[in-house]
Tab-separated table of C-alpha atoms and ligand atoms in Angstrom:
chain	number	residue	atom	x	y	z
A	22	MET	CA	-13.714	-17.872	-2.949
A	23	ASP	CA	-10.080	-18.849	-2.501
A	24	LYS	CA	-8.190	-19.817	0.620
A	25	LEU	CA	-4.546	-20.629	1.303
A	26	VAL	CA	-3.777	-23.941	2.941
A	27	ILE	CA	-0.410	-23.923	4.666
A	28	ARG	CA	1.412	-26.789	6.347
A	29	GLY	CA	3.741	-24.995	8.672
A	30	GLY	CA	7.193	-25.821	9.968
A	31	ARG	CA	9.388	-25.606	6.901
A	32	LYS	CA	12.489	-23.425	6.953
A	33	LEU	CA	12.380	-21.189	3.914
A	34	GLY	CA	15.413	-20.698	1.714
A	35	GLY	CA	16.334	-19.351	-1.701
A	36	ALA	CA	15.797	-16.229	-3.753
A	37	VAL	CA	12.697	-14.535	-5.131
A	38	PRO	CA	12.165	-11.212	-6.901
A	39	ALA	CA	9.982	-8.439	-5.536
A	40	SER	CA	7.146	-7.215	-7.728
A	41	GLY	CA	6.387	-3.652	-8.727
A	42	SER	CA	4.847	-1.517	-6.016
A	43	LYS	CA	1.046	-1.392	-5.825
A	44	ASN	CA	1.015	1.812	-3.816
A	45	ALA	CA	3.268	3.566	-6.314
A	46	ALA	CA	1.439	2.174	-9.351
A	47	LEU	CA	-1.971	3.612	-8.408
A	48	PRO	CA	-0.964	7.313	-8.342
A	49	LEU	CA	1.151	6.783	-11.479
A	50	MET	CA	-1.955	5.503	-13.256
A	51	ALA	CA	-3.988	8.459	-11.997
A	52	ALA	CA	-1.287	10.901	-13.119
A	53	ALA	CA	-1.490	9.520	-16.670
A	54	LEU	CA	-4.953	11.140	-16.861
A	55	LEU	CA	-3.224	14.532	-16.909
A	56	SER	CA	-2.009	14.037	-20.482
A	57	GLU	CA	-4.428	15.300	-23.128
A	58	ASN	CA	-2.942	13.214	-25.910
A	59	GLY	CA	-0.749	10.192	-26.542
A	60	THR	CA	-0.143	7.054	-24.560
A	61	SER	CA	1.812	6.748	-21.323
A	62	ASP	CA	3.590	3.453	-20.690
A	63	LEU	CA	4.075	2.366	-17.091
A	64	HIS	CA	6.462	-0.550	-16.653
A	65	ARG	CA	6.633	-3.029	-13.777
A	66	ILE	CA	2.985	-2.723	-12.836
A	67	PRO	CA	2.067	-5.731	-10.673
A	68	ASP	CA	-0.777	-7.987	-11.726
A	69	LEU	CA	-3.082	-7.355	-8.795
A	70	LYS	CA	-6.765	-7.008	-8.105
A	71	ASP	CA	-6.332	-3.344	-7.074
A	72	ILE	CA	-4.622	-2.567	-10.385
A	73	ARG	CA	-7.527	-4.123	-12.288
A	74	THR	CA	-10.088	-2.277	-10.158
A	75	PHE	CA	-8.333	1.021	-10.748
A	76	SER	CA	-8.022	0.231	-14.469
A	77	ALA	CA	-11.787	-0.359	-14.538
A	78	LEU	CA	-12.331	3.048	-12.950
A	79	LEU	CA	-10.043	4.822	-15.423
A	80	THR	CA	-11.745	2.990	-18.289
A	81	ARG	CA	-15.118	4.171	-16.975
A	82	LEU	CA	-13.773	7.732	-17.155
A	83	GLY	CA	-12.953	7.143	-20.816
A	84	ALA	CA	-9.255	6.277	-20.709
A	85	VAL	CA	-8.091	3.465	-22.968
A	86	ILE	CA	-5.973	0.943	-21.114
A	87	ASP	CA	-3.863	-1.888	-22.348
A	88	TYR	CA	-2.190	-4.181	-19.821
A	89	ASP	CA	-0.058	-7.238	-20.483
A	90	GLY	CA	0.508	-8.093	-16.828
A	91	ALA	CA	3.638	-5.946	-16.579
A	92	THR	CA	3.378	-2.847	-18.779
A	93	LEU	CA	0.255	-0.779	-18.488
A	94	SER	CA	-0.445	1.731	-21.250
A	95	ILE	CA	-2.919	4.540	-20.720
A	96	ASP	CA	-4.325	6.815	-23.394
A	97	ALA	CA	-6.398	9.503	-21.702
A	98	GLY	CA	-6.876	11.577	-24.864
A	99	ASN	CA	-10.612	11.019	-25.169
A	100	MET	CA	-11.914	11.135	-21.632
A	101	GLU	CA	-15.685	11.067	-21.488
A	102	SER	CA	-16.544	11.481	-17.845
A	103	VAL	CA	-15.357	13.179	-14.677
A	104	GLN	CA	-17.486	11.005	-12.440
A	105	ALA	CA	-15.937	8.210	-10.329
A	106	PRO	CA	-18.952	6.098	-9.356
A	107	TYR	CA	-19.599	4.500	-5.982
A	108	GLU	CA	-19.616	0.911	-7.236
A	109	LEU	CA	-15.955	1.218	-8.232
A	110	VAL	CA	-14.713	3.643	-5.556
A	111	LYS	CA	-16.115	1.512	-2.731
A	112	GLN	CA	-13.877	-1.363	-3.807
A	113	MET	CA	-10.751	0.680	-3.275
A	114	ARG	CA	-10.178	3.834	-1.243
A	115	ALA	CA	-7.202	4.842	-3.408
A	116	SER	CA	-9.762	5.746	-6.106
A	117	ILE	CA	-9.660	9.192	-4.491
A	118	TYR	CA	-6.430	9.643	-6.514
A	119	VAL	CA	-8.526	10.618	-9.556
A	120	LEU	CA	-9.777	13.763	-7.801
A	121	GLY	CA	-6.656	15.904	-8.341
A	122	PRO	CA	-6.028	14.971	-12.000
A	123	LEU	CA	-9.697	15.353	-13.039
A	124	LEU	CA	-10.007	18.721	-11.361
A	125	ALA	CA	-6.717	19.961	-12.787
A	126	ARG	CA	-7.496	18.912	-16.330
A	127	PHE	CA	-11.255	19.485	-16.601
A	128	GLY	CA	-12.028	21.985	-13.837
A	129	HIS	CA	-14.606	19.623	-12.400
A	130	ALA	CA	-14.675	16.246	-10.665
A	131	SER	CA	-17.372	14.149	-9.073
A	132	VAL	CA	-15.922	11.369	-6.944
A	133	SER	CA	-17.887	9.083	-4.678
A	134	LEU	CA	-16.917	9.154	-1.020
A	135	PRO	CA	-15.059	5.916	-0.349
A	136	GLY	CA	-17.022	4.725	2.696
A	137	GLY	CA	-15.705	2.727	5.654
A	138	CYS	CA	-12.378	1.036	6.107
A	139	ALA	CA	-11.652	-2.219	7.891
A	140	PHE	CA	-8.985	-0.670	10.095
A	141	GLY	CA	-10.696	2.387	11.487
A	142	PRO	CA	-11.430	5.903	10.336
A	143	ARG	CA	-9.628	7.036	7.207
A	144	PRO	CA	-10.743	10.599	6.537
A	145	ILE	CA	-10.124	12.428	3.259
A	146	ASP	CA	-10.332	15.949	4.694
A	147	LEU	CA	-6.733	16.741	3.719
A	148	HIS	CA	-7.369	15.843	0.072
A	149	LEU	CA	-10.347	18.216	0.061
A	150	MET	CA	-8.443	20.940	1.913
A	151	ALA	CA	-5.695	20.820	-0.734
A	152	MET	CA	-8.207	21.171	-3.586
A	153	GLU	CA	-9.888	24.106	-1.839
A	154	LYS	CA	-6.552	25.828	-1.290
A	155	LEU	CA	-5.924	25.510	-5.019
A	156	GLY	CA	-9.150	27.368	-5.660
A	157	ALA	CA	-11.761	24.634	-6.010
A	158	THR	CA	-15.204	24.792	-4.487
A	159	VAL	CA	-15.873	21.480	-2.817
A	160	THR	CA	-19.257	20.228	-1.646
A	161	ILE	CA	-20.543	16.834	-0.626
A	162	ASP	CA	-23.772	15.923	-2.386
A	163	LYS	CA	-25.581	12.563	-2.223
A	164	GLY	CA	-22.399	10.783	-1.158
A	165	TYR	CA	-20.275	12.399	-3.852
A	166	ILE	CA	-17.451	14.920	-3.636
A	167	GLU	CA	-18.374	17.637	-6.120
A	168	ALA	CA	-15.361	19.804	-6.876
A	169	THR	CA	-15.368	22.638	-9.397
A	170	VAL	CA	-13.076	25.495	-10.174
A	171	LYS	CA	-14.209	28.816	-11.609
A	172	GLY	CA	-12.704	29.460	-15.002
A	173	GLY	CA	-11.663	25.822	-15.227
A	174	ARG	CA	-8.120	26.295	-13.934
A	175	LEU	CA	-6.715	25.841	-10.471
A	176	ASN	CA	-4.447	28.483	-8.939
A	177	GLY	CA	-1.127	27.909	-7.247
A	178	ALA	CA	-1.292	28.171	-3.455
A	179	HIS	CA	0.484	27.378	-0.235
A	180	ILE	CA	-0.703	24.040	1.149
A	181	ASP	CA	0.546	23.062	4.584
A	182	PHE	CA	-0.493	19.616	5.722
A	183	PRO	CA	-1.044	19.336	9.493
A	184	ILE	CA	-0.094	15.647	9.333
A	185	SER	CA	1.833	13.633	6.791
A	186	SER	CA	-0.498	12.019	4.237
A	187	VAL	CA	0.738	10.036	1.255
A	188	GLY	CA	-2.568	10.185	-0.590
A	189	ALA	CA	-3.232	13.879	0.038
A	190	THR	CA	0.339	14.777	-1.001
A	191	GLY	CA	-0.149	12.794	-4.226
A	192	ASN	CA	-3.478	14.439	-4.990
A	193	ALA	CA	-2.145	17.919	-4.233
A	194	LEU	CA	0.818	17.301	-6.556
A	195	MET	CA	-1.335	16.012	-9.397
A	196	ALA	CA	-3.613	19.041	-9.088
A	197	ALA	CA	-0.817	21.599	-8.719
A	198	VAL	CA	1.171	20.562	-11.801
A	199	LEU	CA	-1.479	22.100	-14.096
A	200	ALA	CA	-2.425	25.034	-11.847
A	201	ASP	CA	-1.667	28.633	-12.757
A	202	GLY	CA	1.355	29.810	-10.769
A	203	VAL	CA	3.426	28.298	-8.003
A	204	THR	CA	2.259	25.859	-5.342
A	205	THR	CA	4.194	25.052	-2.197
A	206	ILE	CA	3.326	21.850	-0.393
A	207	GLY	CA	4.547	21.858	3.208
A	208	ASN	CA	4.883	18.735	5.372
A	209	ALA	CA	4.697	16.691	2.183
A	210	SER	CA	5.128	12.930	2.407
A	211	ILE	CA	8.573	11.674	1.469
A	212	GLU	CA	7.556	8.073	0.831
A	213	PRO	CA	9.333	6.458	-2.164
A	214	GLU	CA	5.892	6.181	-3.798
A	215	ILE	CA	5.627	10.002	-3.786
A	216	VAL	CA	9.170	10.322	-5.129
A	217	ALA	CA	8.159	7.960	-7.961
A	218	LEU	CA	5.085	10.072	-8.675
A	219	CYS	CA	7.243	13.217	-8.877
A	220	GLY	CA	9.547	11.387	-11.296
A	221	PHE	CA	6.685	10.431	-13.595
A	222	LEU	CA	5.097	13.886	-13.457
A	223	GLU	CA	8.447	15.444	-14.357
A	224	ALA	CA	8.799	13.021	-17.261
A	225	MET	CA	5.354	14.258	-18.399
A	226	GLY	CA	6.660	17.834	-18.342
A	227	ALA	CA	5.854	19.004	-14.811
A	228	ASP	CA	8.132	21.397	-12.938
A	229	ILE	CA	8.706	20.143	-9.384
A	230	GLU	CA	11.433	21.166	-6.958
A	231	GLY	CA	12.274	19.446	-3.680
A	232	THR	CA	11.427	15.867	-4.643
A	233	GLY	CA	12.084	13.579	-1.684
A	234	THR	CA	11.860	16.421	0.845
A	235	THR	CA	8.967	17.642	2.954
A	236	THR	CA	8.662	20.882	0.953
A	237	LEU	CA	7.624	20.562	-2.662
A	238	VAL	CA	7.524	23.577	-4.947
A	239	VAL	CA	5.457	23.074	-8.078
A	240	ARG	CA	5.444	25.572	-10.933
A	241	GLY	CA	2.287	24.939	-12.907
A	242	VAL	CA	2.575	24.294	-16.651
A	243	ARG	CA	-0.087	24.728	-19.389
A	244	SER	CA	-0.194	21.071	-20.381
A	245	LEU	CA	1.488	17.732	-19.852
A	246	GLY	CA	2.314	15.015	-22.344
A	247	PRO	CA	2.515	11.227	-22.167
A	248	ALA	CA	5.657	9.592	-20.762
A	249	ARG	CA	7.295	6.259	-20.078
A	250	PHE	CA	8.155	5.333	-16.543
A	251	SER	CA	9.461	2.305	-14.648
A	252	ASN	CA	7.651	1.718	-11.389
A	253	ILE	CA	9.591	1.140	-8.184
A	254	PHE	CA	9.617	-2.264	-6.442
A	255	ASP	CA	7.209	-3.086	-3.662
A	256	ARG	CA	9.055	-2.460	-0.394
A	257	ILE	CA	6.211	-3.909	1.684
A	258	GLU	CA	6.062	-7.122	-0.330
A	259	ALA	CA	9.860	-7.410	-0.105
A	260	ALA	CA	9.787	-6.909	3.670
A	261	THR	CA	6.971	-9.461	3.988
A	262	LEU	CA	9.022	-12.064	2.086
A	263	LEU	CA	12.058	-11.361	4.286
A	264	THR	CA	9.823	-11.823	7.328
A	265	ALA	CA	8.794	-15.212	5.916
A	266	GLY	CA	12.462	-16.165	5.994
A	267	ALA	CA	12.957	-14.808	9.510
A	268	ILE	CA	9.859	-16.384	11.062
A	269	THR	CA	10.729	-19.847	9.734
A	270	GLY	CA	14.378	-19.693	10.782
A	271	GLY	CA	15.498	-19.658	7.167
A	272	THR	CA	17.727	-17.695	4.805
A	273	VAL	CA	15.955	-15.725	2.123
A	274	ARG	CA	17.199	-13.395	-0.586
A	275	VAL	CA	14.809	-10.925	-2.172
A	276	THR	CA	16.035	-9.485	-5.457
A	277	ASP	CA	14.842	-6.526	-7.569
A	278	VAL	CA	14.680	-4.248	-4.564
A	279	GLU	CA	16.013	-0.824	-3.611
A	280	PRO	CA	17.521	-1.608	-0.179
A	281	SER	CA	17.536	2.048	0.920
A	282	HIS	CA	13.708	2.024	0.886
A	283	LEU	CA	13.862	-0.739	3.493
A	284	ALA	CA	16.477	0.798	5.788
A	285	THR	CA	14.352	1.046	8.949
A	286	VAL	CA	12.845	-2.414	8.553
A	287	LEU	CA	16.267	-3.963	7.870
A	288	GLY	CA	17.590	-2.254	11.018
A	289	LYS	CA	14.777	-3.895	12.976
A	290	PHE	CA	15.609	-7.317	11.517
A	291	GLU	CA	19.180	-6.803	12.747
A	292	GLU	CA	17.917	-5.772	16.167
A	293	ALA	CA	15.937	-9.034	16.182
A	294	GLY	CA	19.238	-10.884	15.672
A	295	CYS	CA	19.026	-11.520	11.921
A	296	SER	CA	22.010	-11.013	9.684
A	297	VAL	CA	21.191	-8.736	6.772
A	298	VAL	CA	23.371	-8.277	3.711
A	299	THR	CA	22.463	-5.862	0.940
A	300	ASP	CA	23.879	-5.123	-2.474
A	301	THR	CA	22.645	-2.640	-5.060
A	302	GLU	CA	19.407	-4.483	-5.747
A	303	SER	CA	18.939	-7.345	-3.331
A	304	VAL	CA	18.667	-8.106	0.362
A	305	THR	CA	19.675	-11.387	1.980
A	306	LEU	CA	18.377	-12.203	5.430
A	307	GLN	CA	19.753	-14.999	7.566
A	308	SER	CA	17.828	-15.942	10.702
A	309	PRO	CA	19.489	-16.258	14.095
A	310	GLU	CA	19.279	-19.303	16.388
A	311	THR	CA	17.026	-17.263	18.645
A	312	LEU	CA	14.935	-14.339	17.488
A	313	LEU	CA	15.124	-11.380	19.850
A	314	ARG	CA	12.307	-9.132	20.971
A	315	THR	CA	12.058	-5.674	19.426
A	316	ASP	CA	9.871	-2.634	20.013
A	317	VAL	CA	8.447	-0.972	16.949
A	318	ILE	CA	6.557	2.271	16.347
A	319	ALA	CA	4.831	2.565	12.986
A	320	ASN	CA	5.120	6.095	11.618
A	321	PRO	CA	5.419	7.829	8.226
A	322	TYR	CA	8.507	7.125	6.071
A	323	PRO	CA	11.423	6.858	6.651
A	324	LEU	CA	10.309	5.314	9.950
A	325	PHE	CA	8.772	1.860	10.325
A	326	PRO	CA	5.815	1.436	7.930
A	327	THR	CA	2.305	0.808	9.239
A	328	ASP	CA	1.924	-1.568	6.287
A	329	MET	CA	4.495	-3.871	8.001
A	330	GLN	CA	3.062	-3.617	11.509
A	331	ALA	CA	0.868	-6.730	11.283
A	332	GLN	CA	3.628	-8.871	9.760
A	333	TRP	CA	6.077	-7.689	12.435
A	334	ILE	CA	3.686	-8.715	15.184
A	335	ALA	CA	3.530	-12.191	13.612
A	336	LEU	CA	7.343	-12.299	13.714
A	337	MET	CA	7.512	-11.160	17.318
A	338	THR	CA	5.275	-14.079	18.413
A	339	GLN	CA	8.415	-16.157	17.762
A	340	ALA	CA	10.887	-13.799	19.462
A	341	LYS	CA	12.219	-14.230	22.977
A	342	GLY	CA	10.731	-11.696	25.376
A	343	ILE	CA	8.075	-9.033	25.337
A	344	SER	CA	7.746	-6.717	22.329
A	345	GLU	CA	5.739	-3.504	22.252
A	346	ILE	CA	4.337	-2.559	18.867
A	347	ILE	CA	2.684	0.839	18.479
A	348	ASP	CA	0.881	2.104	15.391
A	349	ARG	CA	0.846	5.906	15.207
A	350	VAL	CA	-0.577	6.028	11.680
A	351	TYR	CA	-3.686	3.873	12.072
A	352	HIS	CA	-4.639	3.518	15.714
A	353	GLU	CA	-7.193	0.769	15.159
A	354	ARG	CA	-5.294	-1.372	12.698
A	355	PHE	CA	-5.209	-4.522	14.836
A	356	ASN	CA	-7.723	-6.969	13.294
A	357	HIS	CA	-5.025	-9.603	13.124
A	358	ILE	CA	-4.489	-9.839	16.884
A	359	PRO	CA	-7.545	-11.978	17.792
A	360	GLU	CA	-6.758	-14.332	14.919
A	361	LEU	CA	-3.076	-14.639	15.922
A	362	ASN	CA	-4.219	-15.409	19.460
A	363	ARG	CA	-6.479	-18.155	18.066
A	364	LEU	CA	-3.319	-19.683	16.577
A	365	GLY	CA	-1.735	-19.699	20.035
A	366	ALA	CA	-0.073	-16.291	20.269
A	367	HIS	CA	-0.224	-14.264	23.462
A	368	ILE	CA	-0.832	-10.660	22.470
A	369	GLU	CA	-2.562	-7.960	24.465
A	370	ILE	CA	-3.884	-4.829	22.904
A	371	ARG	CA	-4.387	-1.477	24.569
A	372	GLU	CA	-5.446	1.420	22.363
A	373	ASN	CA	-2.843	1.564	19.577
A	374	GLU	CA	-0.259	-0.575	21.356
A	375	ALA	CA	0.151	-4.335	21.120
A	376	THR	CA	2.174	-6.280	23.669
A	377	VAL	CA	3.492	-9.511	22.233
A	378	HIS	CA	4.697	-12.215	24.623
A	379	GLY	CA	7.074	-14.565	22.860
A	380	PRO	CA	8.078	-17.061	21.888
A	381	LYS	CA	4.833	-19.002	21.604
A	382	ARG	CA	4.206	-22.301	19.858
A	383	LEU	CA	1.555	-21.656	17.206
A	384	THR	CA	-0.784	-24.421	16.091
A	385	GLY	CA	-2.665	-24.346	12.810
A	386	THR	CA	-6.383	-23.685	12.495
A	387	THR	CA	-8.751	-21.800	10.208
A	388	VAL	CA	-8.296	-18.029	10.311
A	389	MET	CA	-9.738	-15.134	8.445
A	390	SER	CA	-8.975	-11.502	8.090
A	391	THR	CA	-10.567	-8.336	6.896
A	392	ASP	CA	-7.679	-6.498	5.308
A	393	LEU	CA	-4.620	-6.888	3.150
A	394	ARG	CA	-1.680	-6.714	5.548
A	395	ALA	CA	-3.530	-8.602	8.277
A	396	SER	CA	-3.953	-11.449	5.780
A	397	ALA	CA	-0.215	-11.385	5.091
A	398	CYS	CA	0.403	-11.573	8.836
A	399	LEU	CA	-1.770	-14.689	9.105
A	400	VAL	CA	0.035	-16.360	6.198
A	401	LEU	CA	3.350	-15.703	7.968
A	402	ALA	CA	1.978	-17.187	11.184
A	403	GLY	CA	0.757	-20.212	9.205
A	404	LEU	CA	4.295	-20.805	7.902
A	405	VAL	CA	5.544	-21.412	11.422
A	406	ALA	CA	2.428	-22.943	13.003
A	407	GLU	CA	2.344	-26.668	13.600
A	408	GLY	CA	-0.101	-28.545	11.412
A	409	VAL	CA	-2.430	-26.970	8.881
A	410	THR	CA	-3.472	-23.317	8.805
A	411	GLU	CA	-6.195	-22.249	6.441
A	412	VAL	CA	-6.341	-18.539	5.656
A	413	LEU	CA	-9.801	-17.706	4.323
A	414	ARG	CA	-10.949	-14.782	2.172
A	415	ILE	CA	-7.604	-14.254	0.525
A	416	TYR	CA	-9.136	-11.817	-1.918
A	417	HIS	CA	-7.762	-9.271	0.542
A	418	LEU	CA	-4.279	-10.682	-0.013
A	419	ASP	CA	-4.759	-10.740	-3.778
A	420	ARG	CA	-5.402	-6.995	-3.716
A	421	GLY	CA	-1.778	-6.316	-2.872
A	422	TYR	CA	0.462	-9.392	-3.229
A	423	GLU	CA	1.211	-10.734	-6.691
A	424	ARG	CA	0.857	-14.553	-6.545
A	425	ILE	CA	2.396	-14.689	-3.106
A	426	GLU	CA	1.867	-18.425	-2.791
A	427	ASN	CA	4.084	-18.998	-5.835
A	428	LYS	CA	6.857	-16.925	-4.273
A	429	LEU	CA	6.547	-18.783	-0.970
A	430	LEU	CA	6.460	-22.131	-2.825
A	431	ALA	CA	9.683	-21.136	-4.595
A	432	LEU	CA	11.207	-20.561	-1.158
A	433	GLY	CA	10.178	-24.051	-0.063
A	434	ALA	CA	6.908	-23.428	1.771
A	435	ASP	CA	4.142	-26.006	1.766
A	436	ILE	CA	1.307	-23.785	0.608
A	437	GLU	CA	-1.592	-24.268	-1.735
A	438	ARG	CA	-4.469	-22.148	-3.050
A	439	GLN	CA	-7.827	-23.884	-2.947
A	440	SER	CA	-11.300	-22.654	-3.717
A	441	TYR	CA	-14.071	-23.027	-1.199
A	442	GLN	CA	-17.617	-21.983	-0.611
A	443	GLU	CA	-18.528	-19.790	2.256
A	444	PHE	CA	-21.936	-20.346	3.796
A	445	ARG	CA	-23.532	-17.341	5.447
B	501	UD1	C1	-1.266	5.008	1.926
B	501	UD1	C2	-1.143	3.563	1.530
B	501	UD1	C3	-1.439	2.629	2.696
B	501	UD1	C4	-0.580	3.016	3.905
B	501	UD1	C5	-0.712	4.504	4.215
B	501	UD1	C6	0.238	4.969	5.304
B	501	UD1	C7	-1.780	3.596	-0.796
B	501	UD1	C8	-2.738	3.214	-1.849
B	501	UD1	N1	-2.066	3.288	0.445
B	501	UD1	O1	-2.625	5.218	2.282
B	501	UD1	O2	-1.152	1.301	2.292
B	501	UD1	O3	-1.002	2.267	5.009
B	501	UD1	O4	-0.407	5.287	3.036
B	501	UD1	O5	1.542	4.706	4.952
B	501	UD1	O6	-0.726	4.137	-1.074
B	501	UD1	N2	-5.441	11.201	7.052
B	501	UD1	C9	-6.312	12.203	7.460
B	501	UD1	N3	-6.962	12.930	6.509
B	501	UD1	C10	-6.773	12.724	5.160
B	501	UD1	C11	-5.869	11.710	4.756
B	501	UD1	C12	-5.199	10.964	5.729
B	501	UD1	O7	-6.508	12.419	8.646
B	501	UD1	O8	-7.392	13.417	4.341
B	501	UD1	C13	-4.723	10.401	8.068
B	501	UD1	C14	-5.038	8.924	7.997
B	501	UD1	O9	-6.226	8.614	8.694
B	501	UD1	C15	-3.791	8.324	8.609
B	501	UD1	C16	-2.681	9.274	8.174
B	501	UD1	O10	-3.344	10.469	7.772
B	501	UD1	O11	-3.888	8.355	10.005
B	501	UD1	C17	-1.852	8.785	7.039
B	501	UD1	O12	-2.679	8.351	5.983
B	501	UD1	P1	-2.240	8.473	4.456
B	501	UD1	O13	-0.770	8.633	4.384
B	501	UD1	O14	-3.087	9.498	3.793
B	501	UD1	O15	-2.647	7.055	3.901
B	501	UD1	P2	-3.167	6.692	2.456
B	501	UD1	O16	-2.530	7.570	1.439
B	501	UD1	O17	-4.648	6.595	2.457
């Protein structure tokens, strides 16, 4: 296994580019299954473990994938299977994204239930509800979602989501584009990742109205063709790198970004006393003498992202005063708190609300986490902790951050990847 060894205390400075977005890339890859012939080319696909896991799943279904570390080409012309097996789905919950495309194209899908999640319950009822609304019969059998549609073709319907779900919106879209008739998706997610998916589906020939709004109207078409599409940048990675600048008292510029996707987070950096300058495709953050406390509530886009909650808590350990951080998307997503406290933070947790008492001097030790963003939070804490912090099990980090240690090294951090053996 690999760990990151960080000697904290260096002010970061300089410029680094953001990578392509993982969370946008996965539904784009799933959508490519909707084309019966030809090859779709997806550009700016980050070289990440999750991308390789999802590629393995699509390959198992019979798609032919070629990936050079940036452009991922998918030929789904000769699909052989509609079954997404447990051994692949369990590695990544986003595998559920194949449900909509398989059902829409083949009239049948068999997708393993994803199983538990490190940060609390993550149901898939809304994905299933959307498929049923579109005319599918859905049953759960031996741990698998079995979805079929009579006559092989879904029917347009009105789908109204009771809560905002990125994944369920994506699945509903990918199913509706090949359905007979018109589908309306109410309370749709407006995350940039969903906007990107709409863009790719349209390039494939789909008819979608209302992109970027909470009401999507999809007029089903008979078939879709392959397309080329450039993925969006990773707003969470970009915000994490900016936080690395802020937590170390440095000045960091992240390029290759769409600043509007980061508006709420950038506003919070300003509230914390940082100076933030944006141009068309970069953000520069300059730290203040003293970081100020801020309260944050994680909510669906365009509000503060739950995927930045853990990193923000790390930042607030260095801010003056008491910060309240609430997560309204995932109420139990707080695995990082005990580990931050082991580094010297003073954070209390009550239900879905963390109270961070800052500033606290952090001192390095060995820490470990059980999910992606919590790992990022511990790396950030390590950058400011005195002495050496070792972050174990960074395979979580590798799922969603493309060579993060190289980016932090480029900004002047003292960080190194080492392999180690874990004894159980
Ligand atoms: C995506 C992101 C994840 C991010 C999350 C919220 C990917 C691959 N992952 O996950 O990084 O943290 O959005 O921004 O893009 N819910 C239900 N029933 C469902 C589906 C969701 O109750 O069928 C709930 C969830 O438990 C959660 C909320 O809806 O409380 C939002 O989840 P959702 O937007 O669906 O998250 P994901 O798409 O799984």
